[in-house]
PDB file of C-alpha atoms in Angstrom:
ATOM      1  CA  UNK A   1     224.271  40.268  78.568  1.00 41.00           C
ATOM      2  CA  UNK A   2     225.415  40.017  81.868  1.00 45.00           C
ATOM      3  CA  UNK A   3     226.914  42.630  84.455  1.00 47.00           C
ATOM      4  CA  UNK A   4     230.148  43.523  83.388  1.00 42.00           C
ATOM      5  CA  UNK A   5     233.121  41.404  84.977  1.00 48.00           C
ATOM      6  CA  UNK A   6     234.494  44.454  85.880  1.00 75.00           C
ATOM      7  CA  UNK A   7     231.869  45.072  88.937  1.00 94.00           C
ATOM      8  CA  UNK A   8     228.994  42.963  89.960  1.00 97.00           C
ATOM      9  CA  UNK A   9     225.013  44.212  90.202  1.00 98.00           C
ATOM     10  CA  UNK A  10     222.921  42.506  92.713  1.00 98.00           C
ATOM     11  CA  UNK A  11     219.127  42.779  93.094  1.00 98.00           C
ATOM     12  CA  UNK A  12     216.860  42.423  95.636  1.00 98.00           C
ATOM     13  CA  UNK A  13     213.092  41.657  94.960  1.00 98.00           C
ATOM     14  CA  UNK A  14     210.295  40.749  96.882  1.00 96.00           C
ATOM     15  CA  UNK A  15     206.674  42.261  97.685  1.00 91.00           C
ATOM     16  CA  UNK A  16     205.952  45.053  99.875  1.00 86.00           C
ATOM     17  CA  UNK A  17     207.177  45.024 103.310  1.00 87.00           C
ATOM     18  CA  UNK A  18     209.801  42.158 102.698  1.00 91.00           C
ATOM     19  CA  UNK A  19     212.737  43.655 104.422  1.00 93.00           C
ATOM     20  CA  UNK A  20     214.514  44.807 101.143  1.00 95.00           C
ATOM     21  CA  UNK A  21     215.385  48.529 102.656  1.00 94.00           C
ATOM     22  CA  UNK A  22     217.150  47.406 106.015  1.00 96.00           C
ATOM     23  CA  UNK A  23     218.935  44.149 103.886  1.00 98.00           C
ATOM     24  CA  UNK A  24     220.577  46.273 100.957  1.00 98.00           C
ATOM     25  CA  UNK A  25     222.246  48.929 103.982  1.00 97.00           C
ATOM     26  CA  UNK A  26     223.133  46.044 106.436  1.00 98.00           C
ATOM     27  CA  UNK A  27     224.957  44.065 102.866  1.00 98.00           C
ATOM     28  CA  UNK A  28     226.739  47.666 101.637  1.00 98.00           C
ATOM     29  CA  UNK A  29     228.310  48.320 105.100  1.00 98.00           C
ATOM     30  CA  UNK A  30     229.572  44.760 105.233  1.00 97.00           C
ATOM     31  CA  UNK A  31     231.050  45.271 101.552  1.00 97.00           C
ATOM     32  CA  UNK A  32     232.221  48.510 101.990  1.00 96.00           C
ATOM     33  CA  UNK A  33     233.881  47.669 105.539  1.00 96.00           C
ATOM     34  CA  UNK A  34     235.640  44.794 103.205  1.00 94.00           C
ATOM     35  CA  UNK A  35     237.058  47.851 100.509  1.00 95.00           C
ATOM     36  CA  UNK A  36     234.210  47.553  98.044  1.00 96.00           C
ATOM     37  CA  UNK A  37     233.220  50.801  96.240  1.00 96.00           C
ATOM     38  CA  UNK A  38     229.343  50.132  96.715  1.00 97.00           C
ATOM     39  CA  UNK A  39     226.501  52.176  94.681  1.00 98.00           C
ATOM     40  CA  UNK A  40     223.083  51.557  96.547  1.00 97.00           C
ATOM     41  CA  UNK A  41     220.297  52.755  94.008  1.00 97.00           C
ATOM     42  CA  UNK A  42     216.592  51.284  93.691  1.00 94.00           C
ATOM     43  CA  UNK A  43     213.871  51.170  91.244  1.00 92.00           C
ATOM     44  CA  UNK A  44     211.710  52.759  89.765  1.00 87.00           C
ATOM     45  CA  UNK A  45     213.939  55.634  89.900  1.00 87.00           C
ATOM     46  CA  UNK A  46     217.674  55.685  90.790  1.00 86.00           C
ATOM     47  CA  UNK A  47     218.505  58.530  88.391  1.00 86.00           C
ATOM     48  CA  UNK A  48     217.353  62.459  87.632  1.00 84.00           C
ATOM     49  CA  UNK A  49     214.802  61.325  84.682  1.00 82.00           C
ATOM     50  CA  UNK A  50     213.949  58.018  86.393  1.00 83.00           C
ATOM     51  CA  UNK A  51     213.222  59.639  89.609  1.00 81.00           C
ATOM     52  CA  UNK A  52     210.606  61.993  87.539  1.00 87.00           C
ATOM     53  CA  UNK A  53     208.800  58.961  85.791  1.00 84.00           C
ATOM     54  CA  UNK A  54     208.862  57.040  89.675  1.00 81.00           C
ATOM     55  CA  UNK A  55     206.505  59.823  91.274  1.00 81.00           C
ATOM     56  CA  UNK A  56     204.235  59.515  87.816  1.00 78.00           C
ATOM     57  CA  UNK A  57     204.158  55.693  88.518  1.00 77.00           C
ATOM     58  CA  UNK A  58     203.735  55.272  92.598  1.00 74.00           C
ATOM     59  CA  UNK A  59     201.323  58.698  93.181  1.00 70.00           C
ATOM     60  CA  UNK A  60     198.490  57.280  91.262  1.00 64.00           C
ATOM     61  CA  UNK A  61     197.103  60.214  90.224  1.00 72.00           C
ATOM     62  CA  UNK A  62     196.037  58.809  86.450  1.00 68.00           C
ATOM     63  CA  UNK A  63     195.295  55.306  85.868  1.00 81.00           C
ATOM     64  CA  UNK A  64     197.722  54.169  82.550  1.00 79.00           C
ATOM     65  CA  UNK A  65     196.991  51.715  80.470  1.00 88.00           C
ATOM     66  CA  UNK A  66     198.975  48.833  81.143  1.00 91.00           C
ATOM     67  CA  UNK A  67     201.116  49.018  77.777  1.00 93.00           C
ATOM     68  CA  UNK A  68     201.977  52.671  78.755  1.00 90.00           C
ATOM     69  CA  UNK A  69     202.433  51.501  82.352  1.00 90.00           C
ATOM     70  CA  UNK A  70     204.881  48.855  81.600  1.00 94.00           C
ATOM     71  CA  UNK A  71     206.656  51.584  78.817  1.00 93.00           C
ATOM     72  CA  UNK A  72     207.428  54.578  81.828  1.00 91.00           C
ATOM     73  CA  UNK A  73     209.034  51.387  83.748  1.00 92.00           C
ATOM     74  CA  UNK A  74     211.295  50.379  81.150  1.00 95.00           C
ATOM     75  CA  UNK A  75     211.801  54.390  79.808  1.00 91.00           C
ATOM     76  CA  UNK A  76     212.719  55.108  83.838  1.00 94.00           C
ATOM     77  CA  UNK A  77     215.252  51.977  83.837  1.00 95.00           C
ATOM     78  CA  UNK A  78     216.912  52.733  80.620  1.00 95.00           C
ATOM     79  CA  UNK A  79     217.712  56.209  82.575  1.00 93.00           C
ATOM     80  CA  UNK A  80     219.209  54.051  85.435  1.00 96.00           C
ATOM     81  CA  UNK A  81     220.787  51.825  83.510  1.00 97.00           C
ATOM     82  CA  UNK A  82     222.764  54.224  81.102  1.00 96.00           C
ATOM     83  CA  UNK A  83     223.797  57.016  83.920  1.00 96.00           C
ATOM     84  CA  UNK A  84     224.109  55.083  87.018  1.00 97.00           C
ATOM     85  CA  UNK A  85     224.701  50.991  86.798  1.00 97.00           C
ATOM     86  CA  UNK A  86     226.780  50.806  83.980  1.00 97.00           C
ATOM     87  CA  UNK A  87     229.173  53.529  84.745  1.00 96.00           C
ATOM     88  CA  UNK A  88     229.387  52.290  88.108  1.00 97.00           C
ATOM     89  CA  UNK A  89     229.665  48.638  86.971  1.00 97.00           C
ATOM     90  CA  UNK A  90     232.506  49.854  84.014  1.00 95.00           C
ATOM     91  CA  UNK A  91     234.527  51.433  87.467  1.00 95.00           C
ATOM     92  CA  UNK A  92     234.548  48.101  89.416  1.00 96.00           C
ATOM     93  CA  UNK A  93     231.940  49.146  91.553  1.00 97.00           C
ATOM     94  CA  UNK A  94     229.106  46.775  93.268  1.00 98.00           C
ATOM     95  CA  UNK A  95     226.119  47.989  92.791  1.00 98.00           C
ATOM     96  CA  UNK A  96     223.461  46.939  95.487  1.00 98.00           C
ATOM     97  CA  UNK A  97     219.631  47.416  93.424  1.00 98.00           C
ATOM     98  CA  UNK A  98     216.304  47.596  95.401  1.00 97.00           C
ATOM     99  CA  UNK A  99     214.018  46.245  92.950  1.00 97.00           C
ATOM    100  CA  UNK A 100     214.966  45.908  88.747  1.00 98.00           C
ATOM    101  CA  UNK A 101     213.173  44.145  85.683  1.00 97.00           C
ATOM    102  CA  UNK A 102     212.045  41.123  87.822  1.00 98.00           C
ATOM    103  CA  UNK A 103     209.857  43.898  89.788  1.00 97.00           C
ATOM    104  CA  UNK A 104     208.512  44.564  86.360  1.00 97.00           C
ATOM    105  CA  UNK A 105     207.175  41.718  85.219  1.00 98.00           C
ATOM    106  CA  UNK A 106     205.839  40.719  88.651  1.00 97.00           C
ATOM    107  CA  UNK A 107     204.033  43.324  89.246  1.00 94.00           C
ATOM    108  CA  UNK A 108     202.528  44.645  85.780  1.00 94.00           C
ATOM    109  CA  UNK A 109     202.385  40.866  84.457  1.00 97.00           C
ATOM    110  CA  UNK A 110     201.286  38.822  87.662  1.00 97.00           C
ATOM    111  CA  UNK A 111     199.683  41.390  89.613  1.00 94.00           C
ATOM    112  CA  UNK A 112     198.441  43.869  86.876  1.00 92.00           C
ATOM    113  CA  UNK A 113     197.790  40.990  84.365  1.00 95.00           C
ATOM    114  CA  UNK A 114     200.457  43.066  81.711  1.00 95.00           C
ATOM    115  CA  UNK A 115     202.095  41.346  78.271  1.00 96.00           C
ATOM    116  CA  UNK A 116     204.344  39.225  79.954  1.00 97.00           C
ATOM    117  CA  UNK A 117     206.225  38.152  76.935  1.00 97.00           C
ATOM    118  CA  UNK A 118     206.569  42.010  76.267  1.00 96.00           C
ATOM    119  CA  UNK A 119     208.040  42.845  79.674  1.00 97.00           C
ATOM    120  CA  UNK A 120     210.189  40.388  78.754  1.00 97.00           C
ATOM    121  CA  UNK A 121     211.621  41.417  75.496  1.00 97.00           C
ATOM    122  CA  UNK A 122     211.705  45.142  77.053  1.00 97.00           C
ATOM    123  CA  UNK A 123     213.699  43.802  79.243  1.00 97.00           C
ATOM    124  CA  UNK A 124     216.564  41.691  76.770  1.00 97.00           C
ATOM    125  CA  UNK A 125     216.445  45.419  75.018  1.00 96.00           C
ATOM    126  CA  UNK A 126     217.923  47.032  78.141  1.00 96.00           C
ATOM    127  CA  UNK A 127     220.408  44.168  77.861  1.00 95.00           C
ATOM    128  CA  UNK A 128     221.531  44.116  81.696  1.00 97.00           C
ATOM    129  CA  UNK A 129     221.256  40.713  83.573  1.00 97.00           C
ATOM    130  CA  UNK A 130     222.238  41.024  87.447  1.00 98.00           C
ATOM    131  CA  UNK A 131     224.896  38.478  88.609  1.00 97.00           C
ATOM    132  CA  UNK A 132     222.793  37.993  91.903  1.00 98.00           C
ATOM    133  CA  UNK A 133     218.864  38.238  92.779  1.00 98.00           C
ATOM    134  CA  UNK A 134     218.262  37.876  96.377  1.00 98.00           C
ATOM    135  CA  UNK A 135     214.283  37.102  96.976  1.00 98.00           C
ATOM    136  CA  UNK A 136     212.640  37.749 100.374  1.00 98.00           C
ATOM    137  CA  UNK A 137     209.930  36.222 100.609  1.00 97.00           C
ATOM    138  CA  UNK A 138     207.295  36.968 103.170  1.00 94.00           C
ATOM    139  CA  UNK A 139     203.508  36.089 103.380  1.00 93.00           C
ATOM    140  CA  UNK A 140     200.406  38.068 102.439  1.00 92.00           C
ATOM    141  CA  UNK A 141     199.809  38.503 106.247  1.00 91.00           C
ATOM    142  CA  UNK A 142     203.304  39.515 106.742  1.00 90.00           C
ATOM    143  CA  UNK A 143     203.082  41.985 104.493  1.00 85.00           C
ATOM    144  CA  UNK A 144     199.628  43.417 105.156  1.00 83.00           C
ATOM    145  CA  UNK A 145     201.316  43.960 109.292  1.00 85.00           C
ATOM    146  CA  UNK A 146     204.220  45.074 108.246  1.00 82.00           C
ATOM    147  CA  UNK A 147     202.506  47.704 105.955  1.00 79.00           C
ATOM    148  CA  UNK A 148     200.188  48.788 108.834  1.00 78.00           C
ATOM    149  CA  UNK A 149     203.201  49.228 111.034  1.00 81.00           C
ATOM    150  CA  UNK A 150     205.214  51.734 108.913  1.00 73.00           C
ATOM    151  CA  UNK A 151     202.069  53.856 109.698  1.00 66.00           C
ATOM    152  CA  UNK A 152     202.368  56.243 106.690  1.00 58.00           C
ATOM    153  CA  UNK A 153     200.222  56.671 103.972  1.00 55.00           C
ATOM    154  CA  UNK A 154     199.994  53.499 101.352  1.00 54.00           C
ATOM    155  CA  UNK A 155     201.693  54.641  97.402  1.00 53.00           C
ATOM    156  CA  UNK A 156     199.749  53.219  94.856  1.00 59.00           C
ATOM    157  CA  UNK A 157     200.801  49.394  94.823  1.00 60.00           C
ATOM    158  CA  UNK A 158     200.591  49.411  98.670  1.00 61.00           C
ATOM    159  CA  UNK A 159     196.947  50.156  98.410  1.00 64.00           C
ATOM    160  CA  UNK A 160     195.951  47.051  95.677  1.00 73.00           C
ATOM    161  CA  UNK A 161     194.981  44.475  98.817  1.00 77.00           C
ATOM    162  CA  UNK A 162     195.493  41.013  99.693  1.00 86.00           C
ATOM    163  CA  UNK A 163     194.493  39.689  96.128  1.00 91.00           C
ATOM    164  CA  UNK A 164     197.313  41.433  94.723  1.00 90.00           C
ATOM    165  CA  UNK A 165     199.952  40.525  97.393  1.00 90.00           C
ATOM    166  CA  UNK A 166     198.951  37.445  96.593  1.00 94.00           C
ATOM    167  CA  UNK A 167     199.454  37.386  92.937  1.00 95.00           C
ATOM    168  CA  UNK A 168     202.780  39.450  93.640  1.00 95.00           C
ATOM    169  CA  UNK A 169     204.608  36.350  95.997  1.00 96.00           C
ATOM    170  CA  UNK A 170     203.461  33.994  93.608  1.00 97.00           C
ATOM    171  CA  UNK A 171     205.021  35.616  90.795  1.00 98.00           C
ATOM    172  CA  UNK A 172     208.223  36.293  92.441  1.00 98.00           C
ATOM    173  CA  UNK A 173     208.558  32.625  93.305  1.00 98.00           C
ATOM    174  CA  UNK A 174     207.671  31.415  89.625  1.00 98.00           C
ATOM    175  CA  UNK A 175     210.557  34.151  88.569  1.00 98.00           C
ATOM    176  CA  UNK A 176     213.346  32.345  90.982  1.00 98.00           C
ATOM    177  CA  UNK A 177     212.020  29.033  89.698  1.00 98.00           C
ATOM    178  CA  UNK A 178     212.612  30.006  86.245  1.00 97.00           C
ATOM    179  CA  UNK A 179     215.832  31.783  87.051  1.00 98.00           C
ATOM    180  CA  UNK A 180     217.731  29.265  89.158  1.00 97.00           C
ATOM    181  CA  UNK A 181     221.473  30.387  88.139  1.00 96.00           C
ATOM    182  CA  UNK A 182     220.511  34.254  88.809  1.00 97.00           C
ATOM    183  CA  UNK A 183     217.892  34.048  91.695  1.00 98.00           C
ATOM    184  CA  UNK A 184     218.489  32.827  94.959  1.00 98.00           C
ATOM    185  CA  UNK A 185     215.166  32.670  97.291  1.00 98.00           C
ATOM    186  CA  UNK A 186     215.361  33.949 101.143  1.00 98.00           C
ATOM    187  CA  UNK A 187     212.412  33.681 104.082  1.00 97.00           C
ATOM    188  CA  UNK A 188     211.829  37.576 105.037  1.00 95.00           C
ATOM    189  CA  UNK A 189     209.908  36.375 107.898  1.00 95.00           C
ATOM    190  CA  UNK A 190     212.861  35.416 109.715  1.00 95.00           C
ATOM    191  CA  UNK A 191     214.508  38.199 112.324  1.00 95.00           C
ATOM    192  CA  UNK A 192     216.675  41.148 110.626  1.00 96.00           C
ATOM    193  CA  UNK A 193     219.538  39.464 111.981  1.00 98.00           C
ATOM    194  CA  UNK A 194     219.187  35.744 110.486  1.00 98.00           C
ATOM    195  CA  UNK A 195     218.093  37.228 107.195  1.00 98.00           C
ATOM    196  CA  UNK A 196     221.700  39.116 107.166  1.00 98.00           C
ATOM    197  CA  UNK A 197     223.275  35.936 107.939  1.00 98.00           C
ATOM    198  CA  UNK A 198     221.769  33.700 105.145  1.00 98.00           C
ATOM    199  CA  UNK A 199     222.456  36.670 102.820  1.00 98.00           C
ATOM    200  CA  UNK A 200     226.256  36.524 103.908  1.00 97.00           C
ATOM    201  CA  UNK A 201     225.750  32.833 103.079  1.00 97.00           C
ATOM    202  CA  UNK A 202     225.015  33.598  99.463  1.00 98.00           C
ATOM    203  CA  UNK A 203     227.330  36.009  98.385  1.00 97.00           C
ATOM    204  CA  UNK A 204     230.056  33.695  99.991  1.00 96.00           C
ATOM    205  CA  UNK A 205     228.801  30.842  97.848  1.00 97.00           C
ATOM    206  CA  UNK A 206     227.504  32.744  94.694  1.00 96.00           C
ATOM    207  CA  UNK A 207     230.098  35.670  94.399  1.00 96.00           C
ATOM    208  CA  UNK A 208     233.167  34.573  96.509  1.00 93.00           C
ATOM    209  CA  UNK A 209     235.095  37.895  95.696  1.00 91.00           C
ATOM    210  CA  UNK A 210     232.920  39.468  97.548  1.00 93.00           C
ATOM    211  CA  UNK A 211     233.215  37.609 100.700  1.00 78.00           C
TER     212      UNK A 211
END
């Protein structure tokens, strides 16, 4: 099903180093300056329990299998889900999402080589469709600088390599191509500035209440 009508969920994917961090603040200061009640949360994590399960997943201290990998995702979102977005959602709120089920399916099906048709009925079971999926989409090389520029030690997706980044653009591309109605894609490479812009540009045109 999709958000509720009451408030509107918006997601923003892409692969590391895409811009998503700076994008989601610069989008809730516009909304709120506009009278929006705006909830800015990310996966995985977002919630007490899901925030638990996120340091199990990113410190890579014990390799899972890939079915119990792609489980603590969807155990972590079902957390976020039931005592964050929906709540927020049921109250009129917009909630602003760094990273949901698309993240998912990229990364532990394209990347990690996961049951992709089992991602995807995990994630019709959660039963929570954003109205909006803003892609940024930035090249392996892009990615790999902007990495080395943060200059703080890599989590465990970070560290993969090129092959992976790789695997990870492609899959976010083949996601928005599937999802045209939901999933609108955006150059990261751009300057913070023009990517704010074009993502001003959307909402006007996808979710004119917003504007």
């Amino acid at each position: 099903m999709a958000a509720s009508a009451a408030g509107r969920f918006i997601t923003f994917e892409g692969g590391e180093g895409a811009g998503k961090t700076t994008q989601i603040a610069r989008l809730a200061q516009a909304l709120r300056a506009r009278g929006h009640e705006v909830v800015q949360t990310r996966e995985p994590g977002g919630a007490p329990g899901a925030d638990l399960l996120r340091a199990m997943l990113l410190e890579g201290r014990y390799h899972w299998p890939s079915l119990a990998e792609i489980l603590l995702h969807f155990a972590s979102r079902a957390d976020h889900v039931e005592s964050v977005i929906r709540p927020a959602l049921a109250r009129g709120a917009v909630v602003l999402c760094d990273r949901f089920a698309d993240s998912t399916m990229v990364y532990q099906g394209f990347g990690l080589g996961g049951d992709r048709a089992r991602i995807a009925e995990l994630s019709s079971m959660i039963g929570l469709v954003p109205d909006l999926t803003l892609v940024l989409d930035v090249s392996v090389a892009t990615t790999q600088a902007r990495l080395a520029a943060r200059g703080q030690a890599a989590d465990r997706y970070e560290s993969l390599g090129e092959a992976f980044f790789a695997r990870i653009r492609d899959g976010f591309l083949a996601v928005a191509r599937d999802n045209p109605d939901r999933c609108v894609v955006l150059s990261g490479e751009r300057a913070p500035d023009a990517v704010t812009e074009a993502i001003a540009s959307v909402i006007a045109a996808r979710l004119p209440g917003l504007a």
